[in-house]
């Protein structure tokens, strides 16, 4: 769990820097990442793979959780691969100098241009999620005179306990092909016939923000049942297996407090299951991939806001309005996600009241969250919301023409931009006035 350090001035620290000084220097709202935390989490997975599985695999950072050039450069410097899910993520990774052969491309409806970009740059693997896509990719590879390595996304039908919007492997999921109804088998056989695609193995991902170790292990077992059945029918033995991401993080006291070693334990349990299944079914140990996103960047990030207007609706609730909102913190509105927060400039003060934190968007549902336990706040206080490193910046928008906040990374007290501030000119950059309106 991210350690909430308070300095001698009674202020929150992140990455060795005073959060209030960061707010003064860079303005608010501000996304702040702790570089050491990011690196530790990346190493936890990478070292576990090295130790428990002889490094025979790749930890792919699931960059949908937070994508910008700097995070790809950092993941690369820690020896990770990357999972990208759009042409935009792929382009960003490539521009950051990320090695294409360590990139795995996802998406349930990849566009032709996205696939063409992947083929052009020789990405390591494309995870095929439809036959329509496979035909398109086969054609593009043929045109380029290449053979593209692919995995097939299968749905092992494991239900994990998490918000239904972030579940992906339920029987009615739009992702993958069901093992249970035989469509995974049928599709994989067809892929073996493609001349310009080389099926390397399979992929599954059961959902996100999951704490039940058993769900991951069960999914791995189901995959091996399938691998084994597929080998019996076709003689094909998978050499790559990607078991997805989804490891949960601490948002509030309702979530387990995961330490670095807990994540190593989760991955070890998965690796043990893989080793056991290979032994039991006389299969070669596949090149093993996992794709953690949230657990790498989630707790590494906090968001700083300045408290503006404060409104009390007598006997009902108190609102602190901040300079952010659903445009930069959409998860409460989308999933009802809960967070913890503190006043960064008064970090030693005891909480005395429960408040709702509202954003500045023109929408009543625009809340950062409710039930925050804080000291009595004043306008001008700096509010820090924890565990905002995953799916915040990456899901931000310019709703109400608000500016997406800048992102900084802090190490040993020194801060630098990962993403510079937007300007109003950025907002109108692609606007066009048709001749008839000029
Ligand atoms: N691999 C695949 C194929 C995925 O679909 C995902 C997440 C991941 C890996 C990474 O999962 P993670 O380790 O981050 O849990 N916007 C939602 C989360 C959507 C997750 C989508 N897929 C949220 O804010 O909770």
Short mmCIF file of C-alpha atoms and ligand atoms in Angstrom, two decimals:
data_model
loop_
_atom_site.label_atom_id
_atom_site.label_comp_id
_atom_site.label_asym_id
_atom_site.label_seq_id
_atom_site.Cartn_x
_atom_site.Cartn_y
_atom_site.Cartn_z
CA UNK A 1 0.00 0.00 0.00
CA UNK A 2 1.10 3.55 -0.73
CA UNK A 3 2.58 4.94 2.51
CA UNK A 4 0.99 8.20 3.55
CA UNK A 5 4.03 10.09 4.83
CA UNK A 6 3.56 13.36 6.69
CA UNK A 7 6.49 15.79 6.96
CA UNK A 8 7.54 18.10 9.79
CA UNK A 9 5.27 20.83 8.50
CA UNK A 10 2.31 18.49 8.93
CA UNK A 11 1.91 18.13 5.18
CA UNK A 12 1.48 15.08 3.00
CA UNK A 13 4.56 13.90 1.15
CA UNK A 14 4.75 11.98 -2.06
CA UNK A 15 8.00 10.74 -3.58
CA UNK A 16 9.86 12.74 -0.96
CA UNK A 17 8.19 15.99 -2.05
CA UNK A 18 5.81 18.20 -0.10
CA UNK A 19 2.40 17.82 -1.77
CA UNK A 20 1.45 21.42 -0.99
CA UNK A 21 4.62 22.72 -2.62
CA UNK A 22 3.89 20.55 -5.67
CA UNK A 23 0.41 22.09 -5.83
CA UNK A 24 1.94 25.57 -5.62
CA UNK A 25 4.55 24.84 -8.25
CA UNK A 26 2.44 22.95 -10.77
CA UNK A 27 -1.09 24.13 -9.96
CA UNK A 28 -4.15 21.99 -9.33
CA UNK A 29 -5.78 19.73 -10.26
CA UNK A 30 -2.61 17.72 -10.59
CA UNK A 31 -1.91 14.04 -11.08
CA UNK A 32 1.19 13.02 -9.13
CA UNK A 33 3.07 9.72 -9.45
CA UNK A 34 5.66 8.30 -7.08
CA UNK A 35 8.42 6.90 -9.30
CA UNK A 36 9.80 4.52 -6.68
CA UNK A 37 6.39 2.94 -6.18
CA UNK A 38 6.00 2.41 -9.93
CA UNK A 39 9.43 0.82 -10.18
CA UNK A 40 8.91 -1.38 -7.11
CA UNK A 41 5.66 -2.75 -8.47
CA UNK A 42 7.18 -3.45 -11.87
CA UNK A 43 10.09 -5.23 -10.20
CA UNK A 44 7.82 -7.30 -7.96
CA UNK A 45 6.25 -8.93 -10.98
CA UNK A 46 9.44 -9.16 -13.03
CA UNK A 47 11.49 -10.63 -10.15
CA UNK A 48 8.77 -13.14 -9.34
CA UNK A 49 8.78 -14.32 -12.95
CA UNK A 50 12.59 -14.61 -12.85
CA UNK A 51 12.63 -16.43 -9.54
CA UNK A 52 9.67 -18.75 -9.88
CA UNK A 53 9.61 -19.40 -13.63
CA UNK A 54 13.22 -18.90 -14.76
CA UNK A 55 12.22 -15.67 -16.45
CA UNK A 56 10.49 -17.68 -19.16
CA UNK A 57 7.88 -15.07 -19.94
CA UNK A 58 7.09 -11.39 -19.95
CA UNK A 59 5.28 -9.01 -17.64
CA UNK A 60 3.29 -6.77 -19.94
CA UNK A 61 2.30 -3.46 -18.41
CA UNK A 62 -1.40 -2.98 -19.30
CA UNK A 63 -1.06 0.57 -20.47
CA UNK A 64 -4.80 1.29 -20.67
CA UNK A 65 -4.45 2.02 -16.95
CA UNK A 66 -2.17 4.98 -17.66
CA UNK A 67 -0.69 5.74 -21.02
CA UNK A 68 1.81 8.42 -21.90
CA UNK A 69 5.31 8.29 -23.36
CA UNK A 70 7.04 8.48 -19.99
CA UNK A 71 5.32 5.44 -18.51
CA UNK A 72 6.30 3.30 -21.52
CA UNK A 73 9.89 4.51 -21.18
CA UNK A 74 9.82 3.62 -17.49
CA UNK A 75 8.28 0.18 -18.09
CA UNK A 76 10.93 -0.46 -20.74
CA UNK A 77 13.71 0.56 -18.37
CA UNK A 78 12.39 -2.05 -15.90
CA UNK A 79 12.40 -4.79 -18.55
CA UNK A 80 8.63 -5.03 -18.93
CA UNK A 81 6.65 -5.53 -22.11
CA UNK A 82 3.50 -3.55 -22.88
CA UNK A 83 -0.10 -4.39 -23.58
CA UNK A 84 -1.69 -1.84 -25.90
CA UNK A 85 -5.31 -1.72 -26.87
CA UNK A 86 -5.51 0.88 -29.62
CA UNK A 87 -3.50 2.46 -32.38
CA UNK A 88 -3.08 5.47 -30.09
CA UNK A 89 -1.50 3.46 -27.30
CA UNK A 90 0.69 1.63 -29.80
CA UNK A 91 1.79 4.89 -31.40
CA UNK A 92 2.60 6.42 -28.00
CA UNK A 93 4.65 3.38 -26.99
CA UNK A 94 6.59 3.36 -30.26
CA UNK A 95 7.25 7.10 -30.02
CA UNK A 96 8.67 6.49 -26.55
CA UNK A 97 11.13 4.02 -28.09
CA UNK A 98 9.39 0.93 -26.71
CA UNK A 99 10.66 -2.23 -28.44
CA UNK A 100 7.88 -3.43 -30.74
CA UNK A 101 8.72 -7.08 -30.19
CA UNK A 102 7.73 -6.69 -26.53
CA UNK A 103 4.31 -5.24 -27.35
CA UNK A 104 1.10 -7.23 -27.35
CA UNK A 105 -1.85 -5.68 -29.13
CA UNK A 106 -5.38 -6.16 -27.82
CA UNK A 107 -8.87 -5.00 -28.74
CA UNK A 108 -12.21 -6.63 -29.45
CA UNK A 109 -12.72 -4.57 -32.60
CA UNK A 110 -9.35 -3.48 -33.88
CA UNK A 111 -9.49 -1.17 -36.84
CA UNK A 112 -7.73 -1.98 -40.08
CA UNK A 113 -5.41 1.01 -39.60
CA UNK A 114 -4.56 -0.19 -36.09
CA UNK A 115 -3.69 -3.66 -37.35
CA UNK A 116 -1.70 -2.17 -40.22
CA UNK A 117 0.33 -0.10 -37.75
CA UNK A 118 0.99 -3.24 -35.69
CA UNK A 119 2.15 -5.21 -38.74
CA UNK A 120 4.24 -2.33 -40.09
CA UNK A 121 6.16 -2.06 -36.82
CA UNK A 122 6.45 -5.83 -36.19
CA UNK A 123 4.69 -5.93 -32.82
CA UNK A 124 5.40 -9.10 -30.90
CA UNK A 125 1.89 -10.50 -30.84
CA UNK A 126 -1.63 -9.53 -31.82
CA UNK A 127 -4.36 -11.05 -29.64
CA UNK A 128 -7.08 -11.98 -32.08
CA UNK A 129 -10.64 -11.52 -30.87
CA UNK A 130 -12.71 -12.26 -33.98
CA UNK A 131 -12.43 -14.13 -37.27
CA UNK A 132 -13.23 -10.92 -39.09
CA UNK A 133 -10.12 -9.42 -37.54
CA UNK A 134 -8.08 -12.54 -38.29
CA UNK A 135 -8.97 -12.32 -41.99
CA UNK A 136 -8.04 -8.67 -42.08
CA UNK A 137 -4.76 -9.27 -40.27
CA UNK A 138 -3.92 -12.22 -42.49
CA UNK A 139 -4.41 -10.00 -45.55
CA UNK A 140 -2.31 -7.19 -44.13
CA UNK A 141 0.52 -9.56 -43.22
CA UNK A 142 0.43 -11.08 -46.68
CA UNK A 143 0.65 -7.63 -48.29
CA UNK A 144 3.62 -6.80 -46.07
CA UNK A 145 5.27 -10.14 -46.85
CA UNK A 146 5.23 -11.08 -43.18
CA UNK A 147 3.82 -13.69 -40.85
CA UNK A 148 2.28 -12.13 -37.77
CA UNK A 149 2.43 -13.94 -34.42
CA UNK A 150 -0.96 -14.13 -32.79
CA UNK A 151 -2.72 -15.41 -29.69
CA UNK A 152 -6.43 -16.15 -29.53
CA UNK A 153 -8.43 -14.61 -26.72
CA UNK A 154 -10.44 -17.30 -24.99
CA UNK A 155 -13.07 -16.94 -22.31
CA UNK A 156 -12.59 -19.50 -19.55
CA UNK A 157 -15.95 -18.57 -18.02
CA UNK A 158 -14.61 -17.70 -14.59
CA UNK A 159 -16.57 -15.18 -12.60
CA UNK A 160 -14.55 -12.95 -10.36
CA UNK A 161 -16.09 -10.75 -7.71
CA UNK A 162 -15.80 -7.26 -9.01
CA UNK A 163 -18.02 -4.54 -10.43
CA UNK A 164 -19.98 -5.99 -13.35
CA UNK A 165 -18.76 -3.26 -15.73
CA UNK A 166 -15.16 -4.33 -15.28
CA UNK A 167 -15.81 -8.06 -15.50
CA UNK A 168 -14.73 -9.60 -18.75
CA UNK A 169 -14.95 -13.38 -18.59
CA UNK A 170 -18.61 -13.96 -17.81
CA UNK A 171 -20.48 -16.14 -20.34
CA UNK A 172 -22.04 -13.11 -22.07
CA UNK A 173 -18.81 -11.10 -22.35
CA UNK A 174 -18.04 -9.29 -25.61
CA UNK A 175 -14.44 -10.46 -25.24
CA UNK A 176 -12.94 -13.70 -26.42
CA UNK A 177 -14.36 -17.05 -27.43
CA UNK A 178 -16.05 -19.33 -24.97
CA UNK A 179 -14.30 -22.52 -23.99
CA UNK A 180 -17.56 -23.96 -22.68
CA UNK A 181 -19.58 -23.71 -25.88
CA UNK A 182 -16.80 -24.95 -28.16
CA UNK A 183 -16.32 -21.67 -30.04
CA UNK A 184 -12.75 -21.28 -28.76
CA UNK A 185 -11.86 -24.67 -30.20
CA UNK A 186 -13.59 -23.99 -33.49
CA UNK A 187 -11.98 -20.56 -33.92
CA UNK A 188 -8.50 -21.70 -32.97
CA UNK A 189 -8.67 -24.46 -35.59
CA UNK A 190 -9.53 -21.88 -38.24
CA UNK A 191 -6.61 -19.73 -37.16
CA UNK A 192 -4.21 -22.61 -37.71
CA UNK A 193 -5.14 -22.51 -41.39
CA UNK A 194 -4.16 -18.87 -41.92
CA UNK A 195 -1.02 -18.67 -44.03
CA UNK A 196 0.21 -15.31 -42.80
CA UNK A 197 -0.67 -15.72 -39.16
CA UNK A 198 1.23 -17.91 -36.74
CA UNK A 199 -0.86 -19.02 -33.78
CA UNK A 200 1.44 -19.07 -30.76
CA UNK A 201 -1.06 -19.63 -27.99
CA UNK A 202 -3.90 -18.18 -25.98
CA UNK A 203 -4.91 -15.29 -23.81
CA UNK A 204 -7.49 -14.79 -21.10
CA UNK A 205 -8.33 -11.97 -18.73
CA UNK A 206 -11.05 -12.46 -16.15
CA UNK A 207 -11.63 -8.91 -14.93
CA UNK A 208 -10.20 -6.12 -12.87
CA UNK A 209 -9.83 -5.12 -9.20
CA UNK A 210 -9.90 -8.77 -8.13
CA UNK A 211 -8.57 -10.02 -4.81
CA UNK A 212 -9.62 -13.68 -4.91
CA UNK A 213 -6.42 -15.56 -5.65
CA UNK A 214 -8.56 -18.56 -6.40
CA UNK A 215 -10.25 -16.85 -9.36
CA UNK A 216 -6.90 -16.38 -11.11
CA UNK A 217 -5.85 -19.95 -10.41
CA UNK A 218 -9.19 -21.31 -11.59
CA UNK A 219 -8.90 -19.36 -14.84
CA UNK A 220 -5.41 -20.79 -15.37
CA UNK A 221 -6.73 -24.32 -14.79
CA UNK A 222 -9.55 -23.77 -17.28
CA UNK A 223 -7.05 -22.50 -19.84
CA UNK A 224 -4.96 -25.64 -19.42
CA UNK A 225 -8.00 -27.86 -19.80
CA UNK A 226 -8.51 -26.11 -23.10
CA UNK A 227 -4.83 -26.23 -24.14
CA UNK A 228 -4.78 -29.92 -23.47
CA UNK A 229 -8.03 -30.61 -25.34
CA UNK A 230 -6.82 -28.53 -28.27
CA UNK A 231 -3.57 -30.44 -28.41
CA UNK A 232 -5.44 -33.74 -28.41
CA UNK A 233 -7.62 -32.65 -31.31
CA UNK A 234 -5.07 -30.87 -33.46
CA UNK A 235 -1.61 -31.77 -32.23
CA UNK A 236 -0.91 -28.06 -31.70
CA UNK A 237 0.81 -27.18 -28.44
CA UNK A 238 0.65 -23.58 -27.26
CA UNK A 239 4.05 -22.01 -26.70
CA UNK A 240 2.69 -18.74 -25.26
CA UNK A 241 0.06 -18.25 -22.57
CA UNK A 242 -1.09 -14.86 -21.37
CA UNK A 243 -3.19 -14.95 -18.22
CA UNK A 244 -4.15 -11.27 -18.17
CA UNK A 245 -4.16 -8.75 -15.34
CA UNK A 246 -6.73 -7.72 -12.78
CA UNK A 247 -4.96 -7.71 -9.40
CA UNK A 248 -6.82 -5.45 -6.99
CA UNK A 249 -5.48 -2.43 -5.13
CA UNK A 250 -6.32 -0.59 -1.93
CA UNK A 251 -8.79 2.23 -2.45
CA UNK A 252 -10.47 2.31 0.96
CA UNK A 253 -10.43 0.40 4.22
CA UNK A 254 -12.98 -1.99 2.66
CA UNK A 255 -10.17 -3.30 0.42
CA UNK A 256 -7.32 -5.52 1.60
CA UNK A 257 -4.09 -3.70 2.30
CA UNK A 258 -1.87 -5.29 -0.33
CA UNK A 259 1.88 -5.18 0.26
CA UNK A 260 4.50 -5.69 -2.44
CA UNK A 261 4.98 -9.26 -1.26
CA UNK A 262 1.25 -9.96 -1.51
CA UNK A 263 1.45 -9.22 -5.23
CA UNK A 264 4.43 -11.54 -5.51
CA UNK A 265 2.33 -14.20 -3.73
CA UNK A 266 -0.55 -13.78 -6.19
CA UNK A 267 1.76 -14.19 -9.13
CA UNK A 268 3.56 -17.12 -7.49
CA UNK A 269 0.23 -18.90 -6.94
CA UNK A 270 -0.53 -18.44 -10.61
CA UNK A 271 2.90 -19.72 -11.64
CA UNK A 272 2.51 -22.73 -9.33
CA UNK A 273 -0.79 -23.52 -11.01
CA UNK A 274 0.85 -23.25 -14.45
CA UNK A 275 3.71 -25.56 -13.44
CA UNK A 276 1.33 -28.05 -11.87
CA UNK A 277 -0.96 -28.12 -14.89
CA UNK A 278 1.95 -28.60 -17.31
CA UNK A 279 3.20 -31.51 -15.28
CA UNK A 280 -0.21 -33.07 -14.91
CA UNK A 281 -1.07 -32.78 -18.59
CA UNK A 282 2.45 -33.47 -19.95
CA UNK A 283 2.62 -30.10 -21.65
CA UNK A 284 5.71 -27.98 -22.19
CA UNK A 285 5.87 -24.95 -19.95
CA UNK A 286 4.66 -22.05 -22.09
CA UNK A 287 6.24 -18.61 -22.30
CA UNK A 288 4.09 -17.01 -19.62
CA UNK A 289 2.71 -13.48 -19.74
CA UNK A 290 0.64 -11.48 -17.32
CA UNK A 291 -0.76 -8.00 -17.86
CA UNK A 292 -1.08 -6.01 -14.66
CA UNK A 293 -2.17 -2.40 -15.10
CA UNK A 294 -4.00 -1.05 -12.07
CA UNK A 295 -1.72 -2.72 -9.52
CA UNK A 296 1.36 -1.09 -11.06
CA UNK A 297 0.14 2.47 -11.38
CA UNK A 298 -2.97 2.73 -9.19
CA UNK A 299 -1.54 3.34 -5.74
CA UNK A 300 1.49 5.09 -7.21
CA UNK A 301 -0.75 8.02 -8.09
CA UNK A 302 -2.61 10.66 -6.15
CA UNK A 303 -4.59 13.66 -7.34
CA UNK A 304 -4.24 17.09 -5.75
CA UNK A 305 -7.08 19.59 -5.81
CA UNK A 306 -7.76 22.99 -4.35
CA UNK A 307 -10.95 23.28 -2.33
CA UNK A 308 -13.16 26.05 -3.71
CA UNK A 309 -16.75 26.63 -2.71
CA UNK A 310 -18.15 24.87 0.34
CA UNK A 311 -21.87 24.37 0.60
CA UNK A 312 -23.87 22.82 3.40
CA UNK A 313 -27.38 21.61 2.74
CA UNK A 314 -28.73 21.74 6.27
CA UNK A 315 -29.38 18.36 7.77
CA UNK A 316 -28.53 16.62 4.51
CA UNK A 317 -24.93 16.93 3.38
CA UNK A 318 -21.93 19.13 2.97
CA UNK A 319 -20.23 19.62 -0.37
CA UNK A 320 -16.63 20.62 -0.86
CA UNK A 321 -16.27 21.64 -4.47
CA UNK A 322 -12.83 21.18 -6.03
CA UNK A 323 -11.21 22.37 -9.24
CA UNK A 324 -11.44 18.89 -10.83
CA UNK A 325 -14.40 16.65 -11.51
CA UNK A 326 -15.68 13.82 -13.66
CA UNK A 327 -13.57 15.07 -16.59
CA UNK A 328 -10.38 13.98 -14.80
CA UNK A 329 -11.79 11.54 -12.21
CA UNK A 330 -14.59 9.61 -13.91
CA UNK A 331 -14.65 6.42 -11.84
CA UNK A 332 -17.10 7.48 -9.17
CA UNK A 333 -19.62 8.51 -11.80
CA UNK A 334 -19.07 5.38 -13.86
CA UNK A 335 -18.73 2.68 -11.24
CA UNK A 336 -19.53 4.30 -7.89
CA UNK A 337 -15.87 3.72 -6.97
CA UNK A 338 -14.80 4.81 -3.50
CA UNK A 339 -11.63 6.61 -2.46
CA UNK A 340 -9.89 7.96 0.60
CA UNK A 341 -8.63 11.51 0.87
CA UNK A 342 -6.89 13.92 3.23
CA UNK A 343 -6.19 17.62 3.44
CA UNK A 344 -2.58 17.65 2.29
CA UNK A 345 -1.82 20.94 4.04
CA UNK A 346 -3.30 19.74 7.36
CA UNK A 347 -2.29 16.11 7.24
CA UNK A 348 -1.91 15.69 11.01
CA UNK A 349 -5.34 17.01 11.90
CA UNK A 350 -8.00 14.59 13.06
CA UNK A 351 -10.97 14.13 10.74
CA UNK A 352 -14.12 15.64 12.21
CA UNK A 353 -16.76 15.42 9.51
CA UNK A 354 -18.00 13.47 6.52
CA UNK A 355 -18.29 15.37 3.28
CA UNK A 356 -19.12 14.86 -0.38
CA UNK A 357 -16.54 16.15 -2.81
CA UNK A 358 -18.09 17.70 -5.91
CA UNK A 359 -16.40 18.56 -9.17
CA UNK A 360 -16.91 21.66 -11.28
CA UNK A 361 -18.85 20.09 -14.15
CA UNK A 362 -22.35 21.19 -14.96
CA UNK A 363 -23.96 17.96 -13.82
CA UNK A 364 -25.39 17.00 -10.40
CA UNK A 365 -23.80 13.57 -10.52
CA UNK A 366 -20.35 15.09 -10.93
CA UNK A 367 -18.73 13.91 -7.72
CA UNK A 368 -15.23 12.77 -6.90
CA UNK A 369 -16.89 10.74 -4.18
CA UNK A 370 -18.94 10.80 -1.03
CA UNK A 371 -18.35 10.03 2.62
CA UNK A 372 -14.83 11.47 2.82
CA UNK A 373 -13.79 11.79 6.44
CA UNK A 374 -11.83 15.05 6.80
CA UNK A 375 -11.02 17.86 9.19
CA UNK A 376 -13.32 20.86 8.68
CA UNK A 377 -12.05 22.14 5.33
CA UNK A 378 -11.63 25.74 4.25
CA UNK A 379 -11.54 27.15 0.75
CA UNK A 380 -7.94 27.06 -0.42
CA UNK A 381 -7.08 23.80 1.36
CA UNK A 382 -5.31 21.20 -0.77
CA UNK A 383 -7.23 17.96 -1.02
CA UNK A 384 -5.27 14.80 -1.87
CA UNK A 385 -7.24 11.83 -3.18
CA UNK A 386 -5.37 8.51 -3.02
CA UNK A 387 -5.07 5.60 -5.44
CA UNK A 388 -5.91 7.61 -8.52
CA UNK A 389 -3.01 6.41 -10.67
CA UNK A 390 -5.03 3.91 -12.72
CA UNK A 391 -7.85 4.73 -15.11
CA UNK A 392 -7.98 8.41 -14.18
CA UNK A 393 -5.68 10.27 -16.55
CA UNK A 394 -6.27 7.55 -19.15
CA UNK A 395 -10.04 8.03 -18.94
CA UNK A 396 -10.01 11.82 -18.68
CA UNK A 397 -11.85 14.01 -21.15
CA UNK A 398 -12.38 17.65 -21.95
CA UNK A 399 -16.02 17.58 -20.84
CA UNK A 400 -17.33 21.12 -20.39
CA UNK A 401 -14.11 22.14 -22.10
CA UNK A 402 -12.21 21.67 -18.90
CA UNK A 403 -8.50 21.11 -19.30
CA UNK A 404 -7.09 17.65 -18.62
CA UNK A 405 -4.70 18.23 -15.70
CA UNK A 406 -0.95 17.78 -16.13
CA UNK A 407 0.83 14.72 -14.79
CA UNK A 408 4.05 14.85 -12.82
CA UNK A 409 6.37 12.15 -11.52
CA UNK A 410 8.31 12.58 -8.29
CA UNK A 411 11.47 10.87 -7.07
CA UNK A 412 13.65 11.83 -4.12
CA UNK A 413 11.76 15.08 -3.78
CA UNK A 414 12.30 16.09 -7.40
CA UNK A 415 9.34 16.50 -9.71
CA UNK A 416 9.11 16.51 -13.49
CA UNK A 417 6.33 16.50 -16.05
CA UNK A 418 5.07 13.28 -17.58
CA UNK A 419 2.32 15.21 -19.32
CA UNK A 420 2.44 18.99 -19.61
CA UNK A 421 -0.60 21.18 -18.92
CA UNK A 422 -3.17 21.57 -21.66
CA UNK A 423 -4.03 25.07 -22.78
CA UNK A 424 -7.23 26.58 -24.14
CA UNK A 425 -5.52 26.64 -27.53
CA UNK A 426 -5.20 22.86 -27.31
CA UNK A 427 -8.96 22.71 -26.92
CA UNK A 428 -9.65 24.54 -30.16
CA UNK A 429 -6.70 23.14 -32.09
CA UNK A 430 -8.82 20.82 -34.20
CA UNK A 431 -11.98 22.90 -34.24
CA UNK A 432 -12.94 24.11 -37.69
CA UNK A 433 -15.32 26.83 -38.76
CA UNK A 434 -17.08 25.73 -41.95
CA UNK A 435 -16.93 28.33 -44.70
CA UNK A 436 -20.65 29.03 -44.27
CA UNK A 437 -20.09 30.13 -40.67
CA UNK A 438 -17.06 32.33 -41.18
N1 LIG B 1 -5.48 -7.18 -19.88
C1 LIG B 1 -6.67 -7.02 -20.47
C2 LIG B 1 -6.99 -7.77 -21.66
C3 LIG B 1 -7.59 -6.10 -19.94
O1 LIG B 1 -8.77 -5.95 -20.52
C4 LIG B 1 -7.24 -5.35 -18.79
C5 LIG B 1 -8.17 -4.37 -18.24
C6 LIG B 1 -5.98 -5.55 -18.22
C7 LIG B 1 -5.13 -6.48 -18.79
C8 LIG B 1 -5.50 -4.80 -17.01
O2 LIG B 1 -6.26 -5.04 -15.90
P1 LIG B 1 -5.82 -4.39 -14.49
O3 LIG B 1 -4.58 -5.10 -14.04
O4 LIG B 1 -5.59 -2.96 -14.72
O5 LIG B 1 -6.97 -4.64 -13.59
N2 LIG B 1 -11.75 1.34 -16.37
C9 LIG B 1 -11.96 0.31 -15.37
C10 LIG B 1 -11.04 -0.85 -15.58
C11 LIG B 1 -11.18 -1.50 -16.93
C12 LIG B 1 -10.24 -2.64 -17.09
C13 LIG B 1 -10.19 -3.05 -18.50
N3 LIG B 1 -9.28 -4.09 -18.78
C14 LIG B 1 -11.76 0.92 -13.99
O6 LIG B 1 -11.48 2.10 -13.90
O7 LIG B 1 -11.90 0.23 -13.00
#
